[in-house]
CSV table of C-alpha atoms in Angstrom, one decimal:
chain,number,residue,atom,x,y,z
A,1,MET,CA,-66.2,6.0,-60.1
A,2,SER,CA,-64.6,4.2,-57.2
A,3,ARG,CA,-65.1,6.2,-54.0
A,4,VAL,CA,-62.9,6.6,-50.8
A,5,GLY,CA,-66.0,5.7,-48.9
A,6,ASP,CA,-66.2,2.4,-50.9
A,7,TYR,CA,-62.5,1.4,-49.4
A,8,LEU,CA,-62.5,3.3,-46.2
A,9,GLN,CA,-63.1,0.8,-43.5
A,10,ILE,CA,-64.3,1.8,-39.7
A,11,GLN,CA,-61.3,0.4,-38.3
A,12,ASP,CA,-59.2,2.9,-40.6
A,13,THR,CA,-60.9,5.6,-39.6
A,14,VAL,CA,-58.7,7.4,-36.7
A,15,LEU,CA,-59.7,10.7,-34.9
A,16,ASP,CA,-57.5,12.9,-33.1
A,17,LEU,CA,-54.2,11.3,-33.3
A,18,GLN,CA,-51.4,13.3,-32.0
A,19,VAL,CA,-47.8,13.0,-33.6
A,20,ALA,CA,-44.7,15.1,-33.6
A,21,GLY,CA,-43.7,15.6,-37.1
A,22,LYS,CA,-43.9,14.0,-40.2
A,23,ALA,CA,-41.9,11.0,-39.8
A,24,ALA,CA,-43.7,10.3,-36.7
A,25,LEU,CA,-47.0,10.6,-38.5
A,26,PHE,CA,-45.7,7.9,-41.1
A,27,GLU,CA,-44.5,5.5,-38.4
A,28,ALA,CA,-48.0,6.1,-36.7
A,29,ILE,CA,-49.6,4.9,-40.0
A,30,GLY,CA,-47.1,1.9,-40.2
A,31,ARG,CA,-48.0,0.9,-36.8
A,32,HIS,CA,-51.6,1.0,-37.6
A,33,VAL,CA,-51.9,-0.9,-40.9
A,34,GLN,CA,-49.7,-3.7,-39.0
A,35,ARG,CA,-51.9,-3.6,-36.3
A,36,VAL,CA,-55.1,-3.8,-38.4
A,37,HIS,CA,-54.2,-5.7,-41.5
A,38,GLY,CA,-50.9,-7.3,-40.7
A,39,LEU,CA,-48.8,-5.1,-43.2
A,40,PRO,CA,-45.1,-4.8,-42.1
A,41,ALA,CA,-45.1,-1.3,-40.4
A,42,ASP,CA,-41.6,-0.4,-41.3
A,43,ALA,CA,-42.0,-1.4,-45.1
A,44,VAL,CA,-45.2,0.9,-45.0
A,45,ALA,CA,-43.8,3.9,-43.1
A,46,GLY,CA,-40.5,3.9,-45.4
A,47,ALA,CA,-42.6,3.9,-48.7
A,48,LEU,CA,-44.6,6.7,-47.4
A,49,LEU,CA,-41.6,8.9,-46.6
A,50,ARG,CA,-39.7,7.7,-49.8
A,51,ARG,CA,-42.7,9.1,-51.7
A,52,GLU,CA,-43.1,12.2,-49.8
A,53,ARG,CA,-39.3,13.0,-50.4
A,54,THR,CA,-40.1,13.1,-54.0
A,55,GLY,CA,-42.7,16.2,-53.4
A,56,SER,CA,-45.3,16.9,-50.9
A,57,THR,CA,-48.7,15.0,-50.8
A,58,ALA,CA,-50.0,18.0,-49.0
A,59,VAL,CA,-52.8,19.7,-51.2
A,60,GLY,CA,-54.2,22.7,-49.2
A,61,HIS,CA,-56.9,23.3,-46.8
A,62,GLY,CA,-55.1,21.5,-43.8
A,63,VAL,CA,-55.3,18.3,-46.2
A,64,ALA,CA,-52.4,15.9,-47.1
A,65,MET,CA,-53.0,12.5,-49.1
A,66,PRO,CA,-49.8,10.3,-48.9
A,67,HIS,CA,-49.6,7.5,-51.1
A,68,ALA,CA,-47.3,4.8,-51.8
A,69,ARG,CA,-46.6,1.6,-53.6
A,70,VAL,CA,-46.5,-1.3,-50.9
A,71,PRO,CA,-45.1,-4.5,-52.1
A,72,GLY,CA,-47.4,-7.5,-51.5
A,73,LEU,CA,-50.6,-5.8,-51.2
A,74,GLN,CA,-53.3,-7.3,-52.4
A,75,ARG,CA,-56.0,-4.5,-52.4
A,76,ILE,CA,-56.0,-0.6,-52.2
A,77,ARG,CA,-56.1,0.2,-48.6
A,78,VAL,CA,-57.4,3.7,-47.4
A,79,VAL,CA,-56.9,5.1,-44.0
A,80,TYR,CA,-58.1,8.4,-42.7
A,81,LEU,CA,-56.6,10.2,-40.0
A,82,ARG,CA,-57.6,13.6,-38.2
A,83,LEU,CA,-54.7,15.1,-36.4
A,84,ALA,CA,-55.1,17.1,-33.1
A,85,PRO,CA,-53.1,19.4,-32.8
A,86,ALA,CA,-52.5,20.1,-36.6
A,87,LEU,CA,-49.0,19.1,-38.1
A,88,SER,CA,-46.6,21.4,-40.1
A,89,PHE,CA,-46.4,20.0,-43.3
A,90,ASP,CA,-44.9,21.4,-46.8
A,91,THR,CA,-48.3,22.5,-47.9
A,92,PRO,CA,-48.7,24.8,-50.7
A,93,ASP,CA,-50.8,27.2,-48.8
A,94,GLY,CA,-48.5,27.3,-45.5
A,95,ARG,CA,-51.4,25.7,-43.3
A,96,PRO,CA,-50.8,22.8,-41.2
A,97,ILE,CA,-52.5,19.8,-42.1
A,98,THR,CA,-55.5,18.2,-39.8
A,99,ASP,CA,-56.7,15.6,-42.0
A,100,VAL,CA,-54.7,12.9,-43.7
A,101,VAL,CA,-56.0,10.4,-46.4
A,102,VAL,CA,-53.6,7.5,-46.9
A,103,LEU,CA,-53.9,5.3,-49.8
A,104,LEU,CA,-51.7,2.3,-50.0
A,105,VAL,CA,-51.8,0.8,-53.6
A,106,PRO,CA,-50.3,-2.5,-54.9
A,107,ASP,CA,-49.6,-1.0,-58.2
A,108,PRO,CA,-48.5,2.8,-59.6
A,109,ALA,CA,-50.6,4.2,-61.8
A,110,ALA,CA,-53.8,2.1,-61.6
A,111,GLN,CA,-57.3,3.2,-62.5
A,112,LEU,CA,-58.4,2.6,-59.2
A,113,HIS,CA,-55.6,4.6,-57.5
A,114,LEU,CA,-56.4,7.7,-59.7
A,115,ASP,CA,-60.4,7.3,-59.0
A,116,ILE,CA,-59.7,7.3,-55.4
A,117,LEU,CA,-57.5,10.0,-55.1
A,118,ALA,CA,-59.8,12.2,-57.7
A,119,ASP,CA,-62.9,11.4,-55.3
A,120,ALA,CA,-60.7,12.6,-52.2
A,121,ALA,CA,-59.9,15.8,-54.0
A,122,ALA,CA,-63.0,16.4,-54.7
A,123,LEU,CA,-64.5,15.6,-51.1
A,124,PHE,CA,-61.9,17.7,-49.4
A,125,GLY,CA,-62.6,20.3,-51.9
A,126,ASP,CA,-66.1,20.8,-50.7
A,127,ALA,CA,-65.8,23.1,-47.5
A,128,GLY,CA,-69.1,22.0,-46.6
A,129,PHE,CA,-67.5,18.4,-46.5
A,130,ARG,CA,-64.5,19.6,-44.6
A,131,GLN,CA,-66.8,21.3,-41.7
A,132,ALA,CA,-69.1,18.3,-41.5
A,133,LEU,CA,-66.2,16.0,-41.2
A,134,HIS,CA,-64.6,18.2,-38.2
A,135,GLU,CA,-68.1,18.1,-36.7
A,136,CYS,CA,-68.0,14.4,-36.3
A,137,ASN,CA,-66.8,13.4,-32.9
A,138,ASP,CA,-66.8,9.5,-33.2
A,139,ALA,CA,-65.1,7.3,-36.2
A,140,LEU,CA,-68.4,5.8,-37.2
A,141,LEU,CA,-69.7,9.1,-37.9
A,142,ALA,CA,-66.5,10.3,-39.9
A,143,GLN,CA,-66.6,6.7,-41.9
A,144,ALA,CA,-70.4,7.0,-42.8
A,145,LEU,CA,-70.0,10.7,-44.0
A,146,PHE,CA,-67.5,9.5,-46.3
A,147,VAL,CA,-70.0,6.9,-47.6
A,148,ARG,CA,-72.7,9.2,-47.4
A,149,TRP,CA,-71.6,12.6,-48.9
A,150,ARG,CA,-72.6,13.5,-52.4
A,151,GLN,CA,-70.6,16.4,-54.2
A,152,PRO,CA,-72.4,18.2,-57.0
A,153,VAL,CA,-71.9,17.4,-60.5
A,154,PRO,CA,-70.4,20.4,-62.2
A,155,PRO,CA,-72.5,21.0,-65.2
A,156,GLY,CA,-70.6,19.4,-68.4
A,157,ALA,CA,-68.9,16.9,-66.5
A,158,ARG,CA,-68.6,13.3,-68.0
A,159,PRO,CA,-69.6,10.4,-66.7
A,160,ALA,CA,-66.5,8.3,-65.6
A,161,GLN,CA,-65.2,6.0,-67.8
A,162,PRO,CA,-63.1,2.8,-67.4
A,163,CYS,CA,-59.6,2.2,-68.1
A,164,LEU,CA,-58.9,1.3,-71.7
A,165,ALA,CA,-56.4,-1.3,-71.6
A,166,GLY,CA,-56.9,-2.2,-75.1
A,167,HIS,CA,-55.4,1.3,-76.2
A,168,ALA,CA,-52.7,0.9,-78.8
A,169,PRO,CA,-49.5,2.6,-78.1
B,1,MET,CA,-36.4,12.3,-72.8
B,2,ASN,CA,-37.2,8.5,-73.2
B,3,ALA,CA,-40.9,7.5,-73.3
B,4,GLY,CA,-42.5,7.4,-70.1
B,5,LEU,CA,-46.1,8.7,-68.8
B,6,CYS,CA,-47.9,11.2,-71.3
B,7,VAL,CA,-50.8,12.9,-70.1
B,8,GLY,CA,-53.2,15.2,-71.8
B,9,VAL,CA,-55.4,17.7,-69.4
B,10,GLU,CA,-58.3,19.3,-70.4
B,11,ALA,CA,-58.4,22.1,-67.9
B,12,GLY,CA,-62.1,23.6,-67.5
B,13,SER,CA,-63.1,26.2,-64.8
B,14,GLU,CA,-64.7,23.3,-62.9
B,15,ARG,CA,-63.3,20.0,-63.8
B,16,LEU,CA,-59.8,18.7,-65.1
B,17,GLU,CA,-60.5,15.8,-67.6
B,18,LEU,CA,-57.1,13.6,-67.9
B,19,VAL,CA,-55.8,11.0,-70.2
B,20,LEU,CA,-52.7,9.2,-69.1
B,21,LEU,CA,-51.0,7.0,-71.7
B,22,GLY,CA,-48.3,4.7,-70.1
B,23,ALA,CA,-46.8,1.1,-70.0
B,24,LYS,CA,-49.5,-0.5,-67.3
B,25,PRO,CA,-52.1,0.1,-67.7
B,26,ARG,CA,-52.0,1.6,-71.1
B,27,MET,CA,-54.5,4.2,-70.9
B,28,CYS,CA,-56.3,5.6,-68.0
B,29,ARG,CA,-59.0,8.3,-67.8
B,30,VAL,CA,-60.1,10.5,-64.6
B,31,GLY,CA,-61.6,13.6,-63.5
B,32,PHE,CA,-60.5,15.9,-60.9
B,33,PRO,CA,-61.9,19.1,-59.5
B,34,SER,CA,-60.2,22.1,-61.1
B,35,ASN,CA,-59.3,23.8,-58.0
B,36,SER,CA,-56.1,24.2,-55.8
B,37,ILE,CA,-56.9,21.0,-54.2
B,38,GLY,CA,-57.5,18.9,-57.6
B,39,TRP,CA,-54.4,20.4,-59.1
B,40,ALA,CA,-52.2,19.6,-56.3
B,41,ALA,CA,-53.5,16.0,-55.8
B,42,VAL,CA,-52.6,15.6,-59.5
B,43,ARG,CA,-49.2,17.1,-58.7
B,44,GLY,CA,-48.6,14.6,-55.9
B,45,PHE,CA,-49.6,11.8,-57.9
B,46,LEU,CA,-47.2,12.9,-60.9
B,47,ALA,CA,-44.3,13.3,-58.4
B,48,GLY,CA,-44.7,9.6,-57.1
B,49,HIS,CA,-43.6,8.5,-60.8
B,50,HIS,CA,-40.0,7.3,-61.2
B,51,GLN,CA,-40.4,7.7,-65.1
B,52,PRO,CA,-40.1,10.9,-67.3
B,53,VAL,CA,-43.5,12.5,-67.1
B,54,ARG,CA,-45.0,14.9,-70.1
B,55,ILE,CA,-48.2,16.7,-69.8
B,56,ALA,CA,-49.7,18.4,-72.4
B,57,VAL,CA,-52.5,20.9,-71.2
B,58,ALA,CA,-55.4,22.9,-72.6
B,59,GLY,CA,-58.5,25.1,-71.5
B,60,VAL,CA,-59.4,27.9,-69.6
B,61,ALA,CA,-57.5,26.7,-66.5
B,62,ALA,CA,-54.4,25.5,-68.3
B,63,LEU,CA,-52.2,28.2,-67.1
B,64,GLY,CA,-53.3,27.9,-63.5
B,65,PHE,CA,-52.9,24.0,-63.9
B,66,ALA,CA,-49.6,24.3,-65.5
B,67,LEU,CA,-48.3,26.7,-62.8
B,68,ALA,CA,-49.2,24.5,-60.0
B,69,VAL,CA,-47.8,21.2,-61.3
B,70,GLY,CA,-44.6,23.2,-62.7
B,71,ASN,CA,-41.7,21.7,-64.7
B,72,ALA,CA,-39.5,19.7,-62.7
B,73,GLN,CA,-36.6,17.0,-63.6
B,74,ASP,CA,-38.2,14.3,-65.8
B,75,ARG,CA,-41.7,16.2,-66.1
B,76,ARG,CA,-42.4,18.5,-68.6
B,77,VAL,CA,-45.4,20.8,-69.1
B,78,LEU,CA,-46.6,22.2,-72.5
B,79,ILE,CA,-49.7,24.5,-72.6
B,80,VAL,CA,-51.4,24.0,-75.8
B,81,ALA,CA,-54.0,26.2,-77.7
B,82,PRO,CA,-57.3,24.8,-78.0
B,83,THR,CA,-57.4,25.3,-81.6
B,84,VAL,CA,-54.6,22.8,-82.3
B,85,VAL,CA,-56.0,19.7,-79.9
B,86,LYS,CA,-58.7,19.6,-77.5
B,87,SER,CA,-59.6,16.7,-76.2
B,88,ALA,CA,-57.7,15.0,-73.3
B,89,LEU,CA,-56.9,12.3,-75.3
B,90,GLU,CA,-55.7,14.2,-78.3
B,91,LEU,CA,-53.5,16.3,-75.6
B,92,ALA,CA,-52.0,12.8,-74.3
B,93,LEU,CA,-50.9,12.0,-77.8
B,94,HIS,CA,-49.8,15.4,-78.3
B,95,ALA,CA,-47.8,15.1,-75.4
B,96,LYS,CA,-46.6,11.5,-76.4
B,97,ASN,CA,-45.6,12.9,-80.1
B,98,ASN,CA,-44.3,16.1,-79.5
B,99,LEU,CA,-42.4,16.9,-76.1
């Protein structure tokens, strides 16, 4: 299983970002990936905003996982942003968001996209991880936490299996 | 509803096992935590698909998952008795053939 920590780079870990709203958040993400990775800011922000309009990517507990397909992207990019102050968002539990995990993917429905999303859900579903992450006061520590944190494996869980591309429809 | 993404979900109390049958790649398998964040993450992933999605779910957490994901335009969710089909792959095939 691919993990968030395998794809999250230190320069893509941003703490205490201040944004005024959802659109401003996506614009800030666009500017970030343009500056760090040379991706077109408007295209990234637009793709995230269009995706968000089809349904909220907030998952509760102050966490959102916006993701979008970005044409021309060579590999999956993961960006983590901690917001300060918290931002109102369309959340299932009504709580504003403080943690944003952004997935920019070159291909929809890819196995890797699902694996990283599942790992992010497992990490942020763990209250201990959320608390430890909020206690990190610099990007290096936060990025290291993504790499080193291990979730307990639930009893009966199966090992991850690779994509079976040869399945007959 | 024309062919799109067909998803089978084995919804246990702690883990969701998903099999997705689609065009590209033809099959993916993934596990999510079976809690509110896992359900919302799956809903968020499926909402981004610009094609019909058919979901068949079984297991002790099937009702909660189905309510969290919900029916929507071009998305159908069916709760299946585990005596009919059980594994995520069987459920995905059930969605493909019966929804």
